[in-house]
JSON list of C-alpha atoms in Angstrom, two decimals:
[
{"chain": "A", "resi": 14, "resn": "MET", "atom": "CA", "xyz": [-80.65, 100.58, -111.33]},
{"chain": "A", "resi": 15, "resn": "GLY", "atom": "CA", "xyz": [-84.11, 99.71, -110.10]},
{"chain": "A", "resi": 16, "resn": "LYS", "atom": "CA", "xyz": [-87.33, 100.37, -111.90]},
{"chain": "A", "resi": 17, "resn": "ILE", "atom": "CA", "xyz": [-89.40, 103.50, -111.64]},
{"chain": "A", "resi": 18, "resn": "TYR", "atom": "CA", "xyz": [-93.10, 102.86, -112.13]},
{"chain": "A", "resi": 19, "resn": "GLY", "atom": "CA", "xyz": [-96.15, 105.06, -112.55]},
{"chain": "A", "resi": 20, "resn": "THR", "atom": "CA", "xyz": [-97.59, 103.31, -109.52]},
{"chain": "A", "resi": 21, "resn": "GLY", "atom": "CA", "xyz": [-94.55, 103.52, -107.26]},
{"chain": "A", "resi": 22, "resn": "MET", "atom": "CA", "xyz": [-90.82, 104.01, -107.10]},
{"chain": "A", "resi": 23, "resn": "ASN", "atom": "CA", "xyz": [-87.92, 103.71, -104.73]},
{"chain": "A", "resi": 24, "resn": "GLN", "atom": "CA", "xyz": [-86.57, 107.13, -103.82]},
{"chain": "A", "resi": 25, "resn": "GLY", "atom": "CA", "xyz": [-82.97, 105.95, -104.24]},
{"chain": "A", "resi": 26, "resn": "ASP", "atom": "CA", "xyz": [-83.76, 104.72, -107.76]},
{"chain": "A", "resi": 27, "resn": "LEU", "atom": "CA", "xyz": [-85.28, 108.11, -108.61]},
{"chain": "A", "resi": 28, "resn": "VAL", "atom": "CA", "xyz": [-82.17, 109.89, -107.32]},
{"chain": "A", "resi": 29, "resn": "THR", "atom": "CA", "xyz": [-79.96, 107.58, -109.41]},
{"chain": "A", "resi": 30, "resn": "LEU", "atom": "CA", "xyz": [-81.97, 108.42, -112.54]},
{"chain": "A", "resi": 31, "resn": "LEU", "atom": "CA", "xyz": [-81.91, 112.17, -111.78]},
{"chain": "A", "resi": 32, "resn": "VAL", "atom": "CA", "xyz": [-78.11, 112.01, -111.47]},
{"chain": "A", "resi": 33, "resn": "LEU", "atom": "CA", "xyz": [-77.87, 109.98, -114.71]},
{"chain": "A", "resi": 34, "resn": "ILE", "atom": "CA", "xyz": [-79.91, 112.63, -116.54]},
{"chain": "A", "resi": 35, "resn": "LYS", "atom": "CA", "xyz": [-77.54, 115.33, -115.25]},
{"chain": "A", "resi": 36, "resn": "THR", "atom": "CA", "xyz": [-74.43, 113.34, -116.11]},
{"chain": "A", "resi": 37, "resn": "ASN", "atom": "CA", "xyz": [-75.53, 112.50, -119.64]},
{"chain": "A", "resi": 38, "resn": "ILE", "atom": "CA", "xyz": [-76.79, 115.96, -120.55]},
{"chain": "A", "resi": 39, "resn": "ASN", "atom": "CA", "xyz": [-73.55, 117.47, -119.25]},
{"chain": "A", "resi": 40, "resn": "GLY", "atom": "CA", "xyz": [-71.61, 114.86, -121.24]},
{"chain": "A", "resi": 41, "resn": "ILE", "atom": "CA", "xyz": [-73.40, 115.93, -124.41]},
{"chain": "A", "resi": 42, "resn": "LEU", "atom": "CA", "xyz": [-72.66, 119.59, -123.65]},
{"chain": "A", "resi": 43, "resn": "ALA", "atom": "CA", "xyz": [-68.95, 118.87, -123.08]},
{"chain": "A", "resi": 44, "resn": "LYS", "atom": "CA", "xyz": [-68.80, 116.88, -126.31]},
{"chain": "A", "resi": 45, "resn": "LEU", "atom": "CA", "xyz": [-70.41, 119.79, -128.19]},
{"chain": "A", "resi": 46, "resn": "ASP", "atom": "CA", "xyz": [-67.79, 122.14, -126.70]},
{"chain": "A", "resi": 47, "resn": "SER", "atom": "CA", "xyz": [-65.02, 119.91, -128.04]},
{"chain": "A", "resi": 48, "resn": "ASP", "atom": "CA", "xyz": [-66.64, 118.92, -131.36]},
{"chain": "A", "resi": 49, "resn": "GLY", "atom": "CA", "xyz": [-64.57, 120.25, -134.27]},
{"chain": "A", "resi": 50, "resn": "SER", "atom": "CA", "xyz": [-67.52, 121.50, -136.29]},
{"chain": "A", "resi": 51, "resn": "VAL", "atom": "CA", "xyz": [-69.32, 123.29, -133.46]},
{"chain": "A", "resi": 52, "resn": "THR", "atom": "CA", "xyz": [-68.08, 126.87, -133.33]},
{"chain": "A", "resi": 53, "resn": "ASP", "atom": "CA", "xyz": [-69.27, 127.84, -129.87]},
{"chain": "A", "resi": 54, "resn": "THR", "atom": "CA", "xyz": [-67.49, 126.38, -126.86]},
{"chain": "A", "resi": 55, "resn": "ASP", "atom": "CA", "xyz": [-69.74, 127.62, -124.09]},
{"chain": "A", "resi": 56, "resn": "TYR", "atom": "CA", "xyz": [-72.32, 124.83, -123.88]},
{"chain": "A", "resi": 57, "resn": "VAL", "atom": "CA", "xyz": [-71.16, 123.52, -120.49]},
{"chain": "A", "resi": 58, "resn": "SER", "atom": "CA", "xyz": [-70.62, 126.97, -119.02]},
{"chain": "A", "resi": 59, "resn": "SER", "atom": "CA", "xyz": [-74.03, 128.14, -120.20]},
{"chain": "A", "resi": 60, "resn": "TYR", "atom": "CA", "xyz": [-76.28, 125.09, -119.77]},
{"chain": "A", "resi": 61, "resn": "GLU", "atom": "CA", "xyz": [-74.65, 122.73, -117.27]},
{"chain": "A", "resi": 62, "resn": "VAL", "atom": "CA", "xyz": [-77.20, 120.81, -115.19]},
{"chain": "A", "resi": 63, "resn": "THR", "atom": "CA", "xyz": [-76.60, 120.56, -111.45]},
{"chain": "A", "resi": 64, "resn": "VAL", "atom": "CA", "xyz": [-78.43, 118.50, -108.87]},
{"chain": "A", "resi": 65, "resn": "PRO", "atom": "CA", "xyz": [-79.72, 120.75, -106.07]},
{"chain": "A", "resi": 66, "resn": "ALA", "atom": "CA", "xyz": [-78.64, 120.35, -102.46]},
{"chain": "A", "resi": 67, "resn": "GLY", "atom": "CA", "xyz": [-82.09, 119.01, -101.53]},
{"chain": "A", "resi": 68, "resn": "ILE", "atom": "CA", "xyz": [-81.32, 115.79, -103.41]},
{"chain": "A", "resi": 69, "resn": "GLN", "atom": "CA", "xyz": [-78.82, 113.62, -101.51]},
{"chain": "A", "resi": 70, "resn": "THR", "atom": "CA", "xyz": [-76.84, 111.75, -104.18]},
{"chain": "A", "resi": 71, "resn": "SER", "atom": "CA", "xyz": [-74.40, 109.73, -102.07]},
{"chain": "A", "resi": 72, "resn": "GLY", "atom": "CA", "xyz": [-74.75, 107.42, -99.12]},
{"chain": "A", "resi": 73, "resn": "ALA", "atom": "CA", "xyz": [-78.41, 107.01, -98.28]},
{"chain": "A", "resi": 74, "resn": "LYS", "atom": "CA", "xyz": [-79.91, 108.64, -101.36]},
{"chain": "A", "resi": 75, "resn": "ALA", "atom": "CA", "xyz": [-82.79, 110.90, -100.40]},
{"chain": "A", "resi": 76, "resn": "ILE", "atom": "CA", "xyz": [-84.97, 113.76, -101.56]},
{"chain": "A", "resi": 77, "resn": "LYS", "atom": "CA", "xyz": [-85.77, 116.61, -99.19]},
{"chain": "A", "resi": 78, "resn": "ASP", "atom": "CA", "xyz": [-89.22, 117.22, -100.71]},
{"chain": "A", "resi": 79, "resn": "GLN", "atom": "CA", "xyz": [-90.98, 116.79, -104.02]},
{"chain": "A", "resi": 80, "resn": "GLY", "atom": "CA", "xyz": [-90.68, 120.50, -104.78]},
{"chain": "A", "resi": 81, "resn": "VAL", "atom": "CA", "xyz": [-86.90, 120.05, -105.07]},
{"chain": "A", "resi": 82, "resn": "VAL", "atom": "CA", "xyz": [-87.41, 117.35, -107.71]},
{"chain": "A", "resi": 83, "resn": "LEU", "atom": "CA", "xyz": [-89.84, 119.49, -109.67]},
{"chain": "A", "resi": 84, "resn": "THR", "atom": "CA", "xyz": [-87.54, 122.52, -109.54]},
{"chain": "A", "resi": 85, "resn": "TYR", "atom": "CA", "xyz": [-84.66, 120.32, -110.73]},
{"chain": "A", "resi": 86, "resn": "LEU", "atom": "CA", "xyz": [-86.69, 118.85, -113.60]},
{"chain": "A", "resi": 87, "resn": "GLN", "atom": "CA", "xyz": [-87.81, 122.33, -114.70]},
{"chain": "A", "resi": 88, "resn": "SER", "atom": "CA", "xyz": [-84.16, 123.41, -114.70]},
{"chain": "A", "resi": 89, "resn": "VAL", "atom": "CA", "xyz": [-83.26, 120.37, -116.84]},
{"chain": "A", "resi": 90, "resn": "ILE", "atom": "CA", "xyz": [-86.01, 121.25, -119.33]},
{"chain": "A", "resi": 91, "resn": "THR", "atom": "CA", "xyz": [-85.03, 124.92, -119.50]},
{"chain": "A", "resi": 92, "resn": "LYS", "atom": "CA", "xyz": [-81.30, 124.30, -119.88]},
{"chain": "A", "resi": 93, "resn": "PHE", "atom": "CA", "xyz": [-81.71, 121.45, -122.38]},
{"chain": "A", "resi": 94, "resn": "ASN", "atom": "CA", "xyz": [-84.10, 123.43, -124.58]},
{"chain": "A", "resi": 95, "resn": "SER", "atom": "CA", "xyz": [-81.86, 126.51, -124.40]},
{"chain": "A", "resi": 96, "resn": "ALA", "atom": "CA", "xyz": [-78.86, 124.43, -125.49]},
{"chain": "A", "resi": 97, "resn": "LEU", "atom": "CA", "xyz": [-80.87, 123.18, -128.48]},
{"chain": "A", "resi": 98, "resn": "ALA", "atom": "CA", "xyz": [-81.69, 126.75, -129.52]},
{"chain": "A", "resi": 99, "resn": "HIS", "atom": "CA", "xyz": [-78.04, 127.70, -129.07]},
{"chain": "A", "resi": 100, "resn": "LEU", "atom": "CA", "xyz": [-76.95, 124.81, -131.30]},
{"chain": "A", "resi": 101, "resn": "ASP", "atom": "CA", "xyz": [-79.44, 125.86, -133.98]},
{"chain": "A", "resi": 102, "resn": "ALA", "atom": "CA", "xyz": [-77.80, 129.30, -134.03]},
{"chain": "A", "resi": 103, "resn": "ASP", "atom": "CA", "xyz": [-74.21, 127.97, -133.98]},
{"chain": "A", "resi": 104, "resn": "ALA", "atom": "CA", "xyz": [-72.38, 129.16, -137.10]},
{"chain": "A", "resi": 105, "resn": "GLY", "atom": "CA", "xyz": [-70.39, 125.94, -137.40]},
{"chain": "A", "resi": 106, "resn": "VAL", "atom": "CA", "xyz": [-73.45, 123.71, -137.56]},
{"chain": "A", "resi": 107, "resn": "ASN", "atom": "CA", "xyz": [-74.73, 124.40, -141.03]},
{"chain": "A", "resi": 108, "resn": "ILE", "atom": "CA", "xyz": [-76.49, 121.17, -141.99]},
{"chain": "A", "resi": 109, "resn": "ASP", "atom": "CA", "xyz": [-79.28, 120.80, -139.42]},
{"chain": "A", "resi": 110, "resn": "ASN", "atom": "CA", "xyz": [-80.67, 123.80, -137.65]},
{"chain": "A", "resi": 111, "resn": "ASP", "atom": "CA", "xyz": [-83.89, 122.32, -136.35]},
{"chain": "A", "resi": 112, "resn": "TYR", "atom": "CA", "xyz": [-82.68, 120.81, -133.08]},
{"chain": "A", "resi": 113, "resn": "GLU", "atom": "CA", "xyz": [-84.97, 122.98, -131.00]},
{"chain": "A", "resi": 114, "resn": "SER", "atom": "CA", "xyz": [-88.08, 122.24, -133.05]},
{"chain": "A", "resi": 115, "resn": "SER", "atom": "CA", "xyz": [-87.44, 118.50, -133.21]},
{"chain": "A", "resi": 116, "resn": "CYS", "atom": "CA", "xyz": [-85.90, 117.70, -129.82]},
{"chain": "A", "resi": 117, "resn": "SER", "atom": "CA", "xyz": [-87.32, 120.22, -127.31]},
{"chain": "A", "resi": 118, "resn": "ILE", "atom": "CA", "xyz": [-88.94, 118.85, -124.20]},
{"chain": "A", "resi": 119, "resn": "THR", "atom": "CA", "xyz": [-92.43, 120.28, -124.39]},
{"chain": "A", "resi": 120, "resn": "ASP", "atom": "CA", "xyz": [-93.73, 118.90, -121.09]},
{"chain": "A", "resi": 121, "resn": "SER", "atom": "CA", "xyz": [-93.68, 121.49, -118.37]},
{"chain": "A", "resi": 122, "resn": "ILE", "atom": "CA", "xyz": [-94.02, 121.95, -114.65]},
{"chain": "A", "resi": 123, "resn": "ASP", "atom": "CA", "xyz": [-96.55, 124.46, -113.43]},
{"chain": "A", "resi": 124, "resn": "SER", "atom": "CA", "xyz": [-95.72, 125.75, -109.98]},
{"chain": "A", "resi": 125, "resn": "THR", "atom": "CA", "xyz": [-99.33, 126.64, -109.24]},
{"chain": "A", "resi": 126, "resn": "SER", "atom": "CA", "xyz": [-101.65, 124.24, -111.06]},
{"chain": "A", "resi": 127, "resn": "GLY", "atom": "CA", "xyz": [-101.81, 121.13, -113.20]},
{"chain": "A", "resi": 128, "resn": "THR", "atom": "CA", "xyz": [-100.65, 117.61, -112.51]},
{"chain": "A", "resi": 129, "resn": "LEU", "atom": "CA", "xyz": [-97.05, 118.60, -111.81]},
{"chain": "A", "resi": 130, "resn": "LYS", "atom": "CA", "xyz": [-96.90, 121.30, -109.20]},
{"chain": "A", "resi": 131, "resn": "ASN", "atom": "CA", "xyz": [-94.71, 122.12, -106.25]},
{"chain": "A", "resi": 132, "resn": "SER", "atom": "CA", "xyz": [-97.59, 121.80, -103.77]},
{"chain": "A", "resi": 133, "resn": "GLY", "atom": "CA", "xyz": [-98.44, 118.24, -104.79]},
{"chain": "A", "resi": 134, "resn": "VAL", "atom": "CA", "xyz": [-97.72, 115.85, -107.58]},
{"chain": "A", "resi": 135, "resn": "TYR", "atom": "CA", "xyz": [-99.38, 112.94, -109.29]},
{"chain": "A", "resi": 136, "resn": "GLN", "atom": "CA", "xyz": [-96.62, 110.34, -109.44]},
{"chain": "A", "resi": 137, "resn": "GLY", "atom": "CA", "xyz": [-97.69, 109.19, -112.90]},
{"chain": "A", "resi": 138, "resn": "ALA", "atom": "CA", "xyz": [-97.02, 112.71, -114.18]},
{"chain": "A", "resi": 139, "resn": "ILE", "atom": "CA", "xyz": [-93.42, 112.53, -112.91]},
{"chain": "A", "resi": 140, "resn": "VAL", "atom": "CA", "xyz": [-92.98, 109.20, -114.68]},
{"chain": "A", "resi": 141, "resn": "ASN", "atom": "CA", "xyz": [-94.39, 110.61, -117.92]},
{"chain": "A", "resi": 142, "resn": "LEU", "atom": "CA", "xyz": [-92.08, 113.63, -117.65]},
{"chain": "A", "resi": 143, "resn": "LEU", "atom": "CA", "xyz": [-89.04, 111.40, -117.00]},
{"chain": "A", "resi": 144, "resn": "ASN", "atom": "CA", "xyz": [-89.98, 109.35, -120.07]},
{"chain": "A", "resi": 145, "resn": "ALA", "atom": "CA", "xyz": [-90.26, 112.55, -122.13]},
{"chain": "A", "resi": 146, "resn": "ILE", "atom": "CA", "xyz": [-86.81, 113.70, -120.98]},
{"chain": "A", "resi": 147, "resn": "ILE", "atom": "CA", "xyz": [-85.24, 110.32, -121.76]},
{"chain": "A", "resi": 148, "resn": "THR", "atom": "CA", "xyz": [-86.90, 110.19, -125.17]},
{"chain": "A", "resi": 149, "resn": "LYS", "atom": "CA", "xyz": [-85.83, 113.71, -126.16]},
{"chain": "A", "resi": 150, "resn": "VAL", "atom": "CA", "xyz": [-82.24, 113.35, -124.92]},
{"chain": "A", "resi": 151, "resn": "ASN", "atom": "CA", "xyz": [-81.86, 110.10, -126.86]},
{"chain": "A", "resi": 152, "resn": "ALA", "atom": "CA", "xyz": [-83.48, 111.65, -129.97]},
{"chain": "A", "resi": 153, "resn": "PHE", "atom": "CA", "xyz": [-81.04, 114.55, -129.70]},
{"chain": "A", "resi": 154, "resn": "ASN", "atom": "CA", "xyz": [-78.10, 112.13, -129.58]},
{"chain": "A", "resi": 155, "resn": "ALA", "atom": "CA", "xyz": [-79.39, 110.27, -132.64]},
{"chain": "A", "resi": 156, "resn": "LYS", "atom": "CA", "xyz": [-79.86, 113.54, -134.50]},
{"chain": "A", "resi": 157, "resn": "LEU", "atom": "CA", "xyz": [-76.32, 114.67, -133.63]},
{"chain": "A", "resi": 158, "resn": "ASP", "atom": "CA", "xyz": [-74.91, 111.33, -134.80]},
{"chain": "A", "resi": 159, "resn": "GLY", "atom": "CA", "xyz": [-76.75, 111.61, -138.12]},
{"chain": "A", "resi": 160, "resn": "ASP", "atom": "CA", "xyz": [-75.93, 115.26, -138.77]},
{"chain": "A", "resi": 161, "resn": "ASN", "atom": "CA", "xyz": [-73.27, 115.65, -141.46]},
{"chain": "A", "resi": 162, "resn": "GLY", "atom": "CA", "xyz": [-72.43, 119.05, -139.97]},
{"chain": "A", "resi": 163, "resn": "ILE", "atom": "CA", "xyz": [-71.29, 117.49, -136.68]},
{"chain": "A", "resi": 164, "resn": "THR", "atom": "CA", "xyz": [-67.82, 115.92, -136.58]},
{"chain": "A", "resi": 165, "resn": "ASP", "atom": "CA", "xyz": [-68.35, 113.34, -133.84]},
{"chain": "A", "resi": 166, "resn": "THR", "atom": "CA", "xyz": [-70.76, 110.48, -134.45]},
{"chain": "A", "resi": 167, "resn": "ASN", "atom": "CA", "xyz": [-70.81, 108.65, -131.13]},
{"chain": "A", "resi": 168, "resn": "TYR", "atom": "CA", "xyz": [-73.11, 110.84, -129.04]},
{"chain": "A", "resi": 169, "resn": "ALA", "atom": "CA", "xyz": [-75.73, 108.08, -128.64]},
{"chain": "A", "resi": 170, "resn": "ALA", "atom": "CA", "xyz": [-73.14, 105.46, -127.78]},
{"chain": "A", "resi": 171, "resn": "LEU", "atom": "CA", "xyz": [-71.77, 107.66, -125.01]},
{"chain": "A", "resi": 172, "resn": "TRP", "atom": "CA", "xyz": [-74.74, 109.64, -123.72]},
{"chain": "A", "resi": 173, "resn": "ASP", "atom": "CA", "xyz": [-78.05, 107.84, -124.34]},
{"chain": "A", "resi": 174, "resn": "ILE", "atom": "CA", "xyz": [-80.07, 107.40, -121.16]},
{"chain": "A", "resi": 175, "resn": "SER", "atom": "CA", "xyz": [-81.16, 103.84, -120.47]},
{"chain": "A", "resi": 176, "resn": "ASP", "atom": "CA", "xyz": [-84.91, 103.75, -120.00]},
{"chain": "A", "resi": 177, "resn": "THR", "atom": "CA", "xyz": [-85.63, 102.43, -116.54]},
{"chain": "A", "resi": 178, "resn": "VAL", "atom": "CA", "xyz": [-89.00, 104.13, -116.34]},
{"chain": "A", "resi": 179, "resn": "ASP", "atom": "CA", "xyz": [-92.17, 102.04, -116.71]},
{"chain": "A", "resi": 180, "resn": "SER", "atom": "CA", "xyz": [-95.19, 104.18, -117.46]},
{"chain": "A", "resi": 181, "resn": "ALA", "atom": "CA", "xyz": [-97.69, 101.44, -116.60]},
{"chain": "A", "resi": 182, "resn": "GLY", "atom": "CA", "xyz": [-100.24, 102.86, -114.20]},
{"chain": "A", "resi": 183, "resn": "THR", "atom": "CA", "xyz": [-99.70, 106.51, -115.07]},
{"chain": "A", "resi": 184, "resn": "SER", "atom": "CA", "xyz": [-103.22, 107.24, -116.24]},
{"chain": "A", "resi": 185, "resn": "ALA", "atom": "CA", "xyz": [-105.43, 109.07, -113.77]}
]
């Protein structure tokens, strides 16, 4: 995969990373559904991430408009954070119950103002948000692997997201 920089990126590389984020989060959710110590089995059905139709993921990868990317990223944040809260409340996971407080993605997308908005976006803000998502997903995997209340211990090996985002040039 190519690099994504705060000062520029190839649209196809961005699409590849957006699909990788979806694939890996959904992989974690499926693994939670099948993990022997996790009581609930509705993580995929409740929090599955999907790439919207405005992002062309095959052939000539393309993005209809930046609003589609922002809507997708907000959906990723919402679903990921909701899955963390769900895991904290899961009766089978009795060792750690601070997934939400330690792994939530706190960056947000404001549809009306701020640096990430549907009417215009500072590219460095997208790069910073992508870095935040990658960091939190990988921290979640590490936390799952180290949790004695979780049966499986290979979440990171299977579902860490390789960091192909270079934040150089993201300051205003």
